[in-house]
């Protein structure tokens, strides 16, 4: 009997160990898949253009997953080696801290079971992150700082205008380093206290999304239980974001929140990862008139690479068509790249293959000058306007 109990206990230990070793990797590989494909064509003209411009991406959730981003991975869509292969100069790394079970684009409850809690436990994040969404945001910032400390030649963290300019000067002198900028996807890590913005800022986060897939203390989500506007707390946080030189991100916010923000601020704002409603008429894409109001702030719309915003054509040529529609809708000065890589989305290419997107944009008839704007110049304009 005692031998049998020891055998059962050993099996349980092996099963638990196997779960922690393999389950998180399996989940990520199924959530952030790249569709198998033959190599995409890249013309000589596209390669030369791509190699000669600043490329930046407004949104990737790579820090959510249990990978060393300094190493080239065999799953997911972003890591530093692949960013370098893709010629990416600036990558926004956004912290996801809460995600409702049954997540969908139509309606989610803030009280739904949180999917990030078991992910944090399963990936053996620090115990402090198991019950605190603030700590999850801080921990993901720590992960990026540790990656930069491990590989400073290839990854640097940008927290200020001076950091940005130094990074660009190094790139101009021949460095291939990626500049990482931290952000939060939804401001619920503030946990209802504007003073926690001090901790978020000190950790290095500079891009602040107000909502994610559920209504929060700041106001309504695009996917919440009503088109709610900013709360008093939300207005206080927006005012702080503006005063501190952070970038405000309206992706996932309710349209009324977006309109409330536009009415109370005088700064460029962004929609970090989205699409164009006139091109793909789905709820996830703000109405075109609202996008034009956002563009009028001097802000930008980041074009995503996944099916729901691109109406299913997620090849480089399909994304190029959406980008062209974005130019027609808001103007070339207000379109950027916002992949949502590693954000539990399937894509048809990873970040190493971005030259193929440049080639597809040329094939779509977009001018070289406009491609430079979309690839990175528009991002730089916003960052230079906001960072201190």
mmCIF file of C-alpha atoms in Angstrom:
data_model
loop_
_atom_site.group_PDB
_atom_site.id
_atom_site.type_symbol
_atom_site.label_atom_id
_atom_site.label_comp_id
_atom_site.label_asym_id
_atom_site.label_seq_id
_atom_site.Cartn_x
_atom_site.Cartn_y
_atom_site.Cartn_z
ATOM 1 C CA UNK A 1 0.000 0.000 0.000
ATOM 2 C CA UNK A 2 2.782 2.378 0.977
ATOM 3 C CA UNK A 3 4.632 1.604 -2.277
ATOM 4 C CA UNK A 4 1.480 2.316 -4.274
ATOM 5 C CA UNK A 5 1.013 5.669 -2.523
ATOM 6 C CA UNK A 6 4.629 6.614 -3.249
ATOM 7 C CA UNK A 7 4.105 5.683 -6.899
ATOM 8 C CA UNK A 8 0.933 7.796 -7.107
ATOM 9 C CA UNK A 9 2.695 10.726 -5.418
ATOM 10 C CA UNK A 10 5.570 10.452 -7.895
ATOM 11 C CA UNK A 11 3.121 10.456 -10.786
ATOM 12 C CA UNK A 12 1.450 13.576 -9.377
ATOM 13 C CA UNK A 13 4.807 15.346 -9.063
ATOM 14 C CA UNK A 14 5.677 14.418 -12.651
ATOM 15 C CA UNK A 15 2.264 15.592 -13.858
ATOM 16 C CA UNK A 16 2.558 18.930 -12.053
ATOM 17 C CA UNK A 17 6.112 19.437 -13.309
ATOM 18 C CA UNK A 18 4.993 18.582 -16.829
ATOM 19 C CA UNK A 19 2.195 21.124 -16.598
ATOM 20 C CA UNK A 20 4.510 23.957 -15.596
ATOM 21 C CA UNK A 21 7.115 22.953 -18.190
ATOM 22 C CA UNK A 22 4.908 22.396 -21.202
ATOM 23 C CA UNK A 23 1.400 23.838 -20.741
ATOM 24 C CA UNK A 24 2.266 27.571 -20.961
ATOM 25 C CA UNK A 25 4.367 27.007 -24.093
ATOM 26 C CA UNK A 26 1.558 24.979 -25.668
ATOM 27 C CA UNK A 27 -0.978 27.712 -24.899
ATOM 28 C CA UNK A 28 1.219 30.369 -26.463
ATOM 29 C CA UNK A 29 1.968 28.311 -29.568
ATOM 30 C CA UNK A 30 -1.760 27.904 -30.188
ATOM 31 C CA UNK A 31 -2.625 31.542 -29.425
ATOM 32 C CA UNK A 32 0.140 33.302 -31.388
ATOM 33 C CA UNK A 33 0.444 31.144 -34.470
ATOM 34 C CA UNK A 34 1.928 32.201 -37.794
ATOM 35 C CA UNK A 35 0.111 30.657 -40.759
ATOM 36 C CA UNK A 36 2.464 28.350 -42.692
ATOM 37 C CA UNK A 37 3.453 29.996 -45.945
ATOM 38 C CA UNK A 38 6.035 30.087 -48.680
ATOM 39 C CA UNK A 39 8.490 33.022 -48.527
ATOM 40 C CA UNK A 40 6.838 36.269 -49.562
ATOM 41 C CA UNK A 41 8.398 38.190 -52.458
ATOM 42 C CA UNK A 42 10.541 41.192 -51.619
ATOM 43 C CA UNK A 43 11.681 43.285 -54.551
ATOM 44 C CA UNK A 44 15.138 44.823 -54.654
ATOM 45 C CA UNK A 45 13.561 48.286 -54.477
ATOM 46 C CA UNK A 46 11.550 47.282 -51.401
ATOM 47 C CA UNK A 47 14.593 45.798 -49.685
ATOM 48 C CA UNK A 48 16.608 48.963 -50.278
ATOM 49 C CA UNK A 49 13.776 51.158 -49.016
ATOM 50 C CA UNK A 50 13.141 49.003 -45.965
ATOM 51 C CA UNK A 51 16.810 49.024 -45.005
ATOM 52 C CA UNK A 52 16.928 52.812 -45.294
ATOM 53 C CA UNK A 53 13.977 53.783 -43.080
ATOM 54 C CA UNK A 54 12.952 53.777 -39.445
ATOM 55 C CA UNK A 55 10.435 51.026 -38.733
ATOM 56 C CA UNK A 56 8.322 51.080 -35.588
ATOM 57 C CA UNK A 57 5.432 48.994 -34.242
ATOM 58 C CA UNK A 58 2.972 50.411 -31.717
ATOM 59 C CA UNK A 59 1.811 47.162 -30.097
ATOM 60 C CA UNK A 60 3.119 43.716 -29.155
ATOM 61 C CA UNK A 61 2.211 41.620 -26.101
ATOM 62 C CA UNK A 62 5.391 39.536 -26.017
ATOM 63 C CA UNK A 63 6.078 40.178 -22.316
ATOM 64 C CA UNK A 64 2.945 38.241 -21.390
ATOM 65 C CA UNK A 65 4.558 34.957 -22.379
ATOM 66 C CA UNK A 66 7.216 32.781 -20.784
ATOM 67 C CA UNK A 67 9.935 33.331 -23.398
ATOM 68 C CA UNK A 68 13.373 34.905 -23.327
ATOM 69 C CA UNK A 69 12.910 37.605 -25.965
ATOM 70 C CA UNK A 70 16.674 37.982 -26.382
ATOM 71 C CA UNK A 71 16.696 34.531 -28.032
ATOM 72 C CA UNK A 72 15.163 33.654 -31.394
ATOM 73 C CA UNK A 73 12.089 31.614 -30.535
ATOM 74 C CA UNK A 74 10.326 28.765 -32.320
ATOM 75 C CA UNK A 75 6.911 30.093 -31.315
ATOM 76 C CA UNK A 76 5.203 33.456 -31.106
ATOM 77 C CA UNK A 77 5.753 36.391 -33.431
ATOM 78 C CA UNK A 78 8.273 38.742 -31.771
ATOM 79 C CA UNK A 79 11.700 38.512 -30.188
ATOM 80 C CA UNK A 80 14.805 40.659 -30.469
ATOM 81 C CA UNK A 81 16.600 38.569 -33.136
ATOM 82 C CA UNK A 82 13.481 38.572 -35.324
ATOM 83 C CA UNK A 83 12.971 42.307 -34.742
ATOM 84 C CA UNK A 84 16.512 42.869 -35.999
ATOM 85 C CA UNK A 85 15.910 40.608 -39.005
ATOM 86 C CA UNK A 86 12.792 42.653 -39.775
ATOM 87 C CA UNK A 87 14.641 45.948 -39.485
ATOM 88 C CA UNK A 88 12.528 47.202 -36.577
ATOM 89 C CA UNK A 89 14.009 50.223 -34.799
ATOM 90 C CA UNK A 90 11.283 50.813 -32.191
ATOM 91 C CA UNK A 91 8.956 48.268 -30.626
ATOM 92 C CA UNK A 92 6.247 49.067 -28.081
ATOM 93 C CA UNK A 93 5.946 46.216 -25.565
ATOM 94 C CA UNK A 94 2.547 46.371 -23.892
ATOM 95 C CA UNK A 95 1.642 44.716 -20.585
ATOM 96 C CA UNK A 96 -1.605 42.723 -20.550
ATOM 97 C CA UNK A 97 -2.801 42.356 -16.966
ATOM 98 C CA UNK A 98 -6.399 41.123 -17.081
ATOM 99 C CA UNK A 99 -8.490 39.296 -19.675
ATOM 100 C CA UNK A 100 -12.082 38.079 -19.201
ATOM 101 C CA UNK A 101 -13.023 34.462 -19.812
ATOM 102 C CA UNK A 102 -15.098 34.152 -22.966
ATOM 103 C CA UNK A 103 -13.419 37.261 -24.333
ATOM 104 C CA UNK A 104 -15.154 38.591 -27.436
ATOM 105 C CA UNK A 105 -15.540 41.832 -29.390
ATOM 106 C CA UNK A 106 -19.205 42.388 -28.566
ATOM 107 C CA UNK A 107 -19.687 42.399 -24.780
ATOM 108 C CA UNK A 108 -17.682 41.294 -21.744
ATOM 109 C CA UNK A 109 -18.271 41.608 -18.017
ATOM 110 C CA UNK A 110 -15.592 43.098 -15.799
ATOM 111 C CA UNK A 111 -16.581 40.434 -13.253
ATOM 112 C CA UNK A 112 -15.851 37.484 -15.556
ATOM 113 C CA UNK A 113 -13.167 34.997 -14.555
ATOM 114 C CA UNK A 114 -9.739 36.449 -15.335
ATOM 115 C CA UNK A 115 -7.645 34.405 -17.785
ATOM 116 C CA UNK A 116 -4.354 36.058 -16.844
ATOM 117 C CA UNK A 117 -4.425 34.730 -13.280
ATOM 118 C CA UNK A 118 -3.921 31.049 -14.225
ATOM 119 C CA UNK A 119 -1.396 32.118 -16.872
ATOM 120 C CA UNK A 120 0.622 34.011 -14.255
ATOM 121 C CA UNK A 121 0.511 31.010 -11.911
ATOM 122 C CA UNK A 122 1.240 28.496 -14.674
ATOM 123 C CA UNK A 123 4.233 30.501 -15.866
ATOM 124 C CA UNK A 124 5.514 30.757 -12.289
ATOM 125 C CA UNK A 125 5.414 34.527 -12.156
ATOM 126 C CA UNK A 126 6.186 35.995 -8.717
ATOM 127 C CA UNK A 127 3.435 35.332 -6.188
ATOM 128 C CA UNK A 128 2.795 39.078 -5.881
ATOM 129 C CA UNK A 129 1.415 39.024 -9.451
ATOM 130 C CA UNK A 130 -1.165 36.323 -8.743
ATOM 131 C CA UNK A 131 -3.552 38.691 -7.025
ATOM 132 C CA UNK A 132 -2.447 42.174 -8.158
ATOM 133 C CA UNK A 133 -2.853 43.525 -11.668
ATOM 134 C CA UNK A 134 -0.596 46.438 -10.727
ATOM 135 C CA UNK A 135 2.173 43.978 -9.904
ATOM 136 C CA UNK A 136 1.617 42.247 -13.252
ATOM 137 C CA UNK A 137 2.320 45.518 -15.066
ATOM 138 C CA UNK A 138 5.403 46.131 -12.954
ATOM 139 C CA UNK A 139 6.661 42.571 -13.441
ATOM 140 C CA UNK A 140 6.358 42.740 -17.219
ATOM 141 C CA UNK A 141 8.377 45.962 -17.138
ATOM 142 C CA UNK A 142 11.003 44.140 -15.053
ATOM 143 C CA UNK A 143 11.146 41.424 -17.709
ATOM 144 C CA UNK A 144 12.003 43.947 -20.434
ATOM 145 C CA UNK A 145 14.628 45.627 -18.251
ATOM 146 C CA UNK A 146 16.241 42.238 -17.553
ATOM 147 C CA UNK A 147 16.268 41.439 -21.263
ATOM 148 C CA UNK A 148 17.967 44.764 -22.009
ATOM 149 C CA UNK A 149 20.538 44.114 -19.264
ATOM 150 C CA UNK A 150 21.247 40.683 -20.734
ATOM 151 C CA UNK A 151 21.694 41.950 -24.312
ATOM 152 C CA UNK A 152 22.409 45.703 -24.220
ATOM 153 C CA UNK A 153 23.989 45.596 -27.672
ATOM 154 C CA UNK A 154 20.666 44.659 -29.274
ATOM 155 C CA UNK A 155 17.969 46.017 -26.944
ATOM 156 C CA UNK A 156 17.727 49.402 -25.283
ATOM 157 C CA UNK A 157 14.821 50.833 -23.310
ATOM 158 C CA UNK A 158 13.464 54.258 -24.230
ATOM 159 C CA UNK A 159 11.865 56.263 -21.429
ATOM 160 C CA UNK A 160 12.510 59.867 -22.457
ATOM 161 C CA UNK A 161 12.969 62.120 -25.448
ATOM 162 C CA UNK A 162 16.712 62.101 -24.786
ATOM 163 C CA UNK A 163 16.696 58.274 -24.827
ATOM 164 C CA UNK A 164 14.816 58.319 -28.132
ATOM 165 C CA UNK A 165 17.215 60.736 -29.805
ATOM 166 C CA UNK A 166 20.238 58.826 -28.510
ATOM 167 C CA UNK A 167 18.800 55.598 -29.877
ATOM 168 C CA UNK A 168 18.129 57.147 -33.287
ATOM 169 C CA UNK A 169 21.656 58.594 -33.385
ATOM 170 C CA UNK A 170 23.088 55.151 -32.620
ATOM 171 C CA UNK A 171 20.969 53.624 -35.383
ATOM 172 C CA UNK A 172 22.197 56.270 -37.817
ATOM 173 C CA UNK A 173 25.776 55.345 -36.845
ATOM 174 C CA UNK A 174 25.177 51.695 -37.688
ATOM 175 C CA UNK A 175 23.657 50.123 -34.570
ATOM 176 C CA UNK A 176 20.987 47.482 -35.143
ATOM 177 C CA UNK A 177 19.646 47.750 -31.601
ATOM 178 C CA UNK A 178 15.909 47.728 -31.050
ATOM 179 C CA UNK A 179 14.471 50.511 -28.899
ATOM 180 C CA UNK A 180 11.846 49.070 -26.579
ATOM 181 C CA UNK A 181 9.123 51.279 -25.104
ATOM 182 C CA UNK A 182 6.812 49.973 -22.393
ATOM 183 C CA UNK A 183 3.068 50.442 -22.208
ATOM 184 C CA UNK A 184 -0.027 49.101 -20.459
ATOM 185 C CA UNK A 185 -3.081 47.712 -22.241
ATOM 186 C CA UNK A 186 -5.833 49.175 -20.104
ATOM 187 C CA UNK A 187 -5.219 51.356 -17.035
ATOM 188 C CA UNK A 188 -6.835 48.959 -14.560
ATOM 189 C CA UNK A 189 -3.340 48.309 -13.078
ATOM 190 C CA UNK A 190 -3.837 51.666 -11.370
ATOM 191 C CA UNK A 191 -6.279 49.727 -9.175
ATOM 192 C CA UNK A 192 -8.450 52.816 -8.763
ATOM 193 C CA UNK A 193 -5.692 55.027 -7.363
ATOM 194 C CA UNK A 194 -4.141 57.739 -9.537
ATOM 195 C CA UNK A 195 -1.079 57.686 -7.259
ATOM 196 C CA UNK A 196 -0.217 54.285 -8.725
ATOM 197 C CA UNK A 197 0.601 56.092 -11.955
ATOM 198 C CA UNK A 198 3.840 57.036 -10.189
ATOM 199 C CA UNK A 199 4.750 53.334 -9.946
ATOM 200 C CA UNK A 200 3.705 52.665 -13.536
ATOM 201 C CA UNK A 201 5.803 55.606 -14.737
ATOM 202 C CA UNK A 202 8.813 54.665 -12.583
ATOM 203 C CA UNK A 203 8.719 51.148 -14.057
ATOM 204 C CA UNK A 204 9.200 52.693 -17.500
ATOM 205 C CA UNK A 205 5.705 52.540 -18.979
ATOM 206 C CA UNK A 206 5.085 55.448 -21.343
ATOM 207 C CA UNK A 207 2.159 54.284 -23.534
ATOM 208 C CA UNK A 208 -1.080 54.215 -21.540
ATOM 209 C CA UNK A 209 -4.142 52.455 -22.885
ATOM 210 C CA UNK A 210 -7.280 53.337 -20.958
ATOM 211 C CA UNK A 211 -9.308 50.132 -21.441
ATOM 212 C CA UNK A 212 -8.951 46.583 -22.688
ATOM 213 C CA UNK A 213 -11.803 44.064 -23.112
ATOM 214 C CA UNK A 214 -14.004 45.218 -20.234
ATOM 215 C CA UNK A 215 -15.275 48.386 -18.577
ATOM 216 C CA UNK A 216 -12.994 49.596 -15.804
ATOM 217 C CA UNK A 217 -12.796 52.357 -13.213
ATOM 218 C CA UNK A 218 -11.769 54.871 -15.885
ATOM 219 C CA UNK A 219 -14.715 54.299 -18.219
ATOM 220 C CA UNK A 220 -16.216 52.122 -20.900
ATOM 221 C CA UNK A 221 -14.582 49.543 -23.128
ATOM 222 C CA UNK A 222 -15.419 49.074 -26.798
ATOM 223 C CA UNK A 223 -16.253 45.528 -25.719
ATOM 224 C CA UNK A 224 -17.948 46.378 -22.417
ATOM 225 C CA UNK A 225 -21.558 46.440 -21.279
ATOM 226 C CA UNK A 226 -22.486 49.825 -22.725
ATOM 227 C CA UNK A 227 -20.908 52.734 -24.579
ATOM 228 C CA UNK A 228 -19.837 54.376 -21.319
ATOM 229 C CA UNK A 229 -17.749 57.540 -21.262
ATOM 230 C CA UNK A 230 -14.959 58.636 -18.946
ATOM 231 C CA UNK A 231 -15.611 58.535 -15.222
ATOM 232 C CA UNK A 232 -14.327 61.266 -12.919
ATOM 233 C CA UNK A 233 -11.412 58.966 -12.107
ATOM 234 C CA UNK A 234 -10.801 58.457 -15.807
ATOM 235 C CA UNK A 235 -10.706 62.216 -16.393
ATOM 236 C CA UNK A 236 -8.187 62.626 -13.580
ATOM 237 C CA UNK A 237 -5.962 59.928 -15.086
ATOM 238 C CA UNK A 238 -6.190 61.416 -18.589
ATOM 239 C CA UNK A 239 -5.157 64.807 -17.198
ATOM 240 C CA UNK A 240 -2.154 63.172 -15.504
ATOM 241 C CA UNK A 241 -1.171 61.333 -18.690
ATOM 242 C CA UNK A 242 -1.220 64.619 -20.583
ATOM 243 C CA UNK A 243 0.781 66.445 -17.906
ATOM 244 C CA UNK A 244 3.432 63.731 -17.593
ATOM 245 C CA UNK A 245 4.350 63.461 -21.262
ATOM 246 C CA UNK A 246 2.944 59.983 -21.773
ATOM 247 C CA UNK A 247 1.213 58.726 -24.919
ATOM 248 C CA UNK A 248 -2.517 58.040 -24.554
ATOM 249 C CA UNK A 249 -3.819 55.009 -26.431
ATOM 250 C CA UNK A 250 -7.535 54.703 -27.293
ATOM 251 C CA UNK A 251 -7.409 51.146 -28.636
ATOM 252 C CA UNK A 252 -10.221 49.120 -27.007
ATOM 253 C CA UNK A 253 -11.854 52.230 -25.487
ATOM 254 C CA UNK A 254 -15.567 52.868 -26.000
ATOM 255 C CA UNK A 255 -16.293 55.493 -28.672
ATOM 256 C CA UNK A 256 -17.713 57.755 -25.962
ATOM 257 C CA UNK A 257 -14.467 57.507 -23.996
ATOM 258 C CA UNK A 258 -12.583 58.493 -27.130
ATOM 259 C CA UNK A 259 -14.844 61.510 -27.662
ATOM 260 C CA UNK A 260 -14.538 62.525 -24.017
ATOM 261 C CA UNK A 261 -10.748 62.364 -24.276
ATOM 262 C CA UNK A 262 -10.714 64.454 -27.443
ATOM 263 C CA UNK A 263 -12.917 67.066 -25.785
ATOM 264 C CA UNK A 264 -10.646 67.525 -22.769
ATOM 265 C CA UNK A 265 -7.108 67.237 -24.173
ATOM 266 C CA UNK A 266 -4.789 69.089 -26.504
ATOM 267 C CA UNK A 267 -2.294 66.414 -27.477
ATOM 268 C CA UNK A 268 -1.815 63.811 -30.206
ATOM 269 C CA UNK A 269 -3.456 60.511 -29.227
ATOM 270 C CA UNK A 270 -3.167 57.107 -30.815
ATOM 271 C CA UNK A 271 -5.135 53.973 -31.558
ATOM 272 C CA UNK A 272 -2.234 51.563 -31.275
ATOM 273 C CA UNK A 273 -3.661 48.510 -33.056
ATOM 274 C CA UNK A 274 -6.825 48.591 -35.129
ATOM 275 C CA UNK A 275 -8.187 48.795 -38.654
ATOM 276 C CA UNK A 276 -10.335 51.001 -40.849
ATOM 277 C CA UNK A 277 -14.115 50.649 -40.553
ATOM 278 C CA UNK A 278 -14.762 51.728 -44.139
ATOM 279 C CA UNK A 279 -12.448 48.938 -45.276
ATOM 280 C CA UNK A 280 -13.584 46.343 -42.740
ATOM 281 C CA UNK A 281 -16.914 47.292 -41.086
ATOM 282 C CA UNK A 282 -16.586 45.518 -37.744
ATOM 283 C CA UNK A 283 -17.095 46.783 -34.204
ATOM 284 C CA UNK A 284 -13.374 46.451 -33.403
ATOM 285 C CA UNK A 285 -12.638 49.309 -35.855
ATOM 286 C CA UNK A 286 -13.811 52.765 -34.762
ATOM 287 C CA UNK A 287 -16.163 54.582 -37.186
ATOM 288 C CA UNK A 288 -14.247 56.525 -39.815
ATOM 289 C CA UNK A 289 -15.451 59.913 -38.573
ATOM 290 C CA UNK A 290 -14.043 59.190 -35.114
ATOM 291 C CA UNK A 291 -10.766 58.038 -36.632
ATOM 292 C CA UNK A 292 -10.554 61.345 -38.507
ATOM 293 C CA UNK A 293 -11.103 63.240 -35.238
ATOM 294 C CA UNK A 294 -8.261 61.258 -33.659
ATOM 295 C CA UNK A 295 -6.052 62.007 -36.663
ATOM 296 C CA UNK A 296 -6.877 65.706 -36.310
ATOM 297 C CA UNK A 297 -5.049 65.734 -32.951
ATOM 298 C CA UNK A 298 -1.855 64.925 -34.833
ATOM 299 C CA UNK A 299 -2.195 61.329 -33.681
ATOM 300 C CA UNK A 300 -1.976 58.055 -35.560
ATOM 301 C CA UNK A 301 -3.865 54.817 -36.175
ATOM 302 C CA UNK A 302 -1.776 51.634 -35.932
ATOM 303 C CA UNK A 303 -2.795 49.094 -38.554
ATOM 304 C CA UNK A 304 -3.122 45.569 -37.137
ATOM 305 C CA UNK A 305 -2.210 42.330 -38.883
ATOM 306 C CA UNK A 306 -4.967 39.969 -37.750
ATOM 307 C CA UNK A 307 -8.150 38.726 -39.421
ATOM 308 C CA UNK A 308 -10.846 40.549 -37.436
ATOM 309 C CA UNK A 309 -9.563 44.029 -38.341
ATOM 310 C CA UNK A 310 -8.344 43.184 -41.839
ATOM 311 C CA UNK A 311 -11.431 41.279 -43.023
ATOM 312 C CA UNK A 312 -9.533 37.997 -43.203
ATOM 313 C CA UNK A 313 -6.782 38.822 -45.725
ATOM 314 C CA UNK A 314 -3.810 38.851 -43.383
ATOM 315 C CA UNK A 315 -1.107 38.379 -45.998
ATOM 316 C CA UNK A 316 1.280 41.284 -46.566
ATOM 317 C CA UNK A 317 -0.742 42.279 -49.640
ATOM 318 C CA UNK A 318 -3.974 42.235 -47.613
ATOM 319 C CA UNK A 319 -2.497 44.418 -44.878
ATOM 320 C CA UNK A 320 -1.124 46.770 -47.555
ATOM 321 C CA UNK A 321 -4.641 47.164 -48.948
ATOM 322 C CA UNK A 322 -5.907 48.088 -45.483
ATOM 323 C CA UNK A 323 -3.071 50.579 -45.073
ATOM 324 C CA UNK A 324 -3.995 52.166 -48.395
ATOM 325 C CA UNK A 325 -7.586 52.465 -47.178
ATOM 326 C CA UNK A 326 -6.225 54.097 -44.035
ATOM 327 C CA UNK A 327 -4.379 56.668 -46.144
ATOM 328 C CA UNK A 328 -7.584 57.406 -48.054
ATOM 329 C CA UNK A 329 -9.530 57.766 -44.784
ATOM 330 C CA UNK A 330 -7.263 59.734 -42.431
ATOM 331 C CA UNK A 331 -4.275 60.737 -44.579
ATOM 332 C CA UNK A 332 -0.764 59.340 -44.864
ATOM 333 C CA UNK A 333 0.437 61.432 -41.898
ATOM 334 C CA UNK A 334 -1.818 59.494 -39.540
ATOM 335 C CA UNK A 335 -1.264 55.830 -40.390
ATOM 336 C CA UNK A 336 1.249 53.667 -38.513
ATOM 337 C CA UNK A 337 2.017 50.007 -37.901
ATOM 338 C CA UNK A 338 0.333 48.338 -34.912
ATOM 339 C CA UNK A 339 0.705 44.597 -35.331
ATOM 340 C CA UNK A 340 -0.779 43.185 -32.090
ATOM 341 C CA UNK A 341 1.913 40.517 -32.422
ATOM 342 C CA UNK A 342 1.870 37.992 -29.569
ATOM 343 C CA UNK A 343 -1.567 39.291 -28.594
ATOM 344 C CA UNK A 344 -3.376 35.948 -28.954
ATOM 345 C CA UNK A 345 -3.872 36.536 -32.672
ATOM 346 C CA UNK A 346 -2.998 34.436 -35.698
ATOM 347 C CA UNK A 347 -0.954 36.256 -38.337
ATOM 348 C CA UNK A 348 0.403 35.363 -41.759
ATOM 349 C CA UNK A 349 3.906 36.697 -41.040
ATOM 350 C CA UNK A 350 6.047 37.490 -38.028
ATOM 351 C CA UNK A 351 8.144 40.560 -37.336
ATOM 352 C CA UNK A 352 11.182 39.180 -39.197
ATOM 353 C CA UNK A 353 9.161 39.333 -42.426
ATOM 354 C CA UNK A 354 8.305 43.039 -42.393
ATOM 355 C CA UNK A 355 10.290 43.705 -45.602
ATOM 356 C CA UNK A 356 7.511 41.754 -47.346
ATOM 357 C CA UNK A 357 4.981 44.304 -46.063
ATOM 358 C CA UNK A 358 7.107 47.132 -47.455
ATOM 359 C CA UNK A 359 7.219 45.306 -50.786
ATOM 360 C CA UNK A 360 3.442 44.813 -50.723
ATOM 361 C CA UNK A 361 2.901 48.518 -49.992
ATOM 362 C CA UNK A 362 5.017 49.442 -53.026
ATOM 363 C CA UNK A 363 3.041 46.953 -55.124
ATOM 364 C CA UNK A 364 -0.192 48.553 -53.862
ATOM 365 C CA UNK A 365 0.899 51.905 -55.310
ATOM 366 C CA UNK A 366 1.821 53.613 -52.042
ATOM 367 C CA UNK A 367 4.636 56.097 -52.566
ATOM 368 C CA UNK A 368 8.043 55.685 -50.966
ATOM 369 C CA UNK A 369 7.534 58.931 -49.036
ATOM 370 C CA UNK A 370 4.245 57.682 -47.588
ATOM 371 C CA UNK A 371 5.712 54.264 -46.766
ATOM 372 C CA UNK A 372 8.446 55.996 -44.760
ATOM 373 C CA UNK A 373 5.762 57.894 -42.827
ATOM 374 C CA UNK A 374 3.725 54.752 -42.141
ATOM 375 C CA UNK A 375 6.723 52.612 -41.231
ATOM 376 C CA UNK A 376 8.087 54.958 -38.597
ATOM 377 C CA UNK A 377 8.120 58.690 -39.255
ATOM 378 C CA UNK A 378 4.569 59.201 -37.995
ATOM 379 C CA UNK A 379 5.409 57.280 -34.834
ATOM 380 C CA UNK A 380 8.482 59.432 -34.279
ATOM 381 C CA UNK A 381 6.422 62.608 -34.653
ATOM 382 C CA UNK A 382 4.040 61.509 -31.908
ATOM 383 C CA UNK A 383 6.805 60.274 -29.602
ATOM 384 C CA UNK A 384 8.744 63.510 -30.025
ATOM 385 C CA UNK A 385 5.599 65.513 -29.282
ATOM 386 C CA UNK A 386 4.842 63.600 -26.089
ATOM 387 C CA UNK A 387 7.994 62.250 -24.437
ATOM 388 C CA UNK A 388 9.843 64.562 -22.053
#
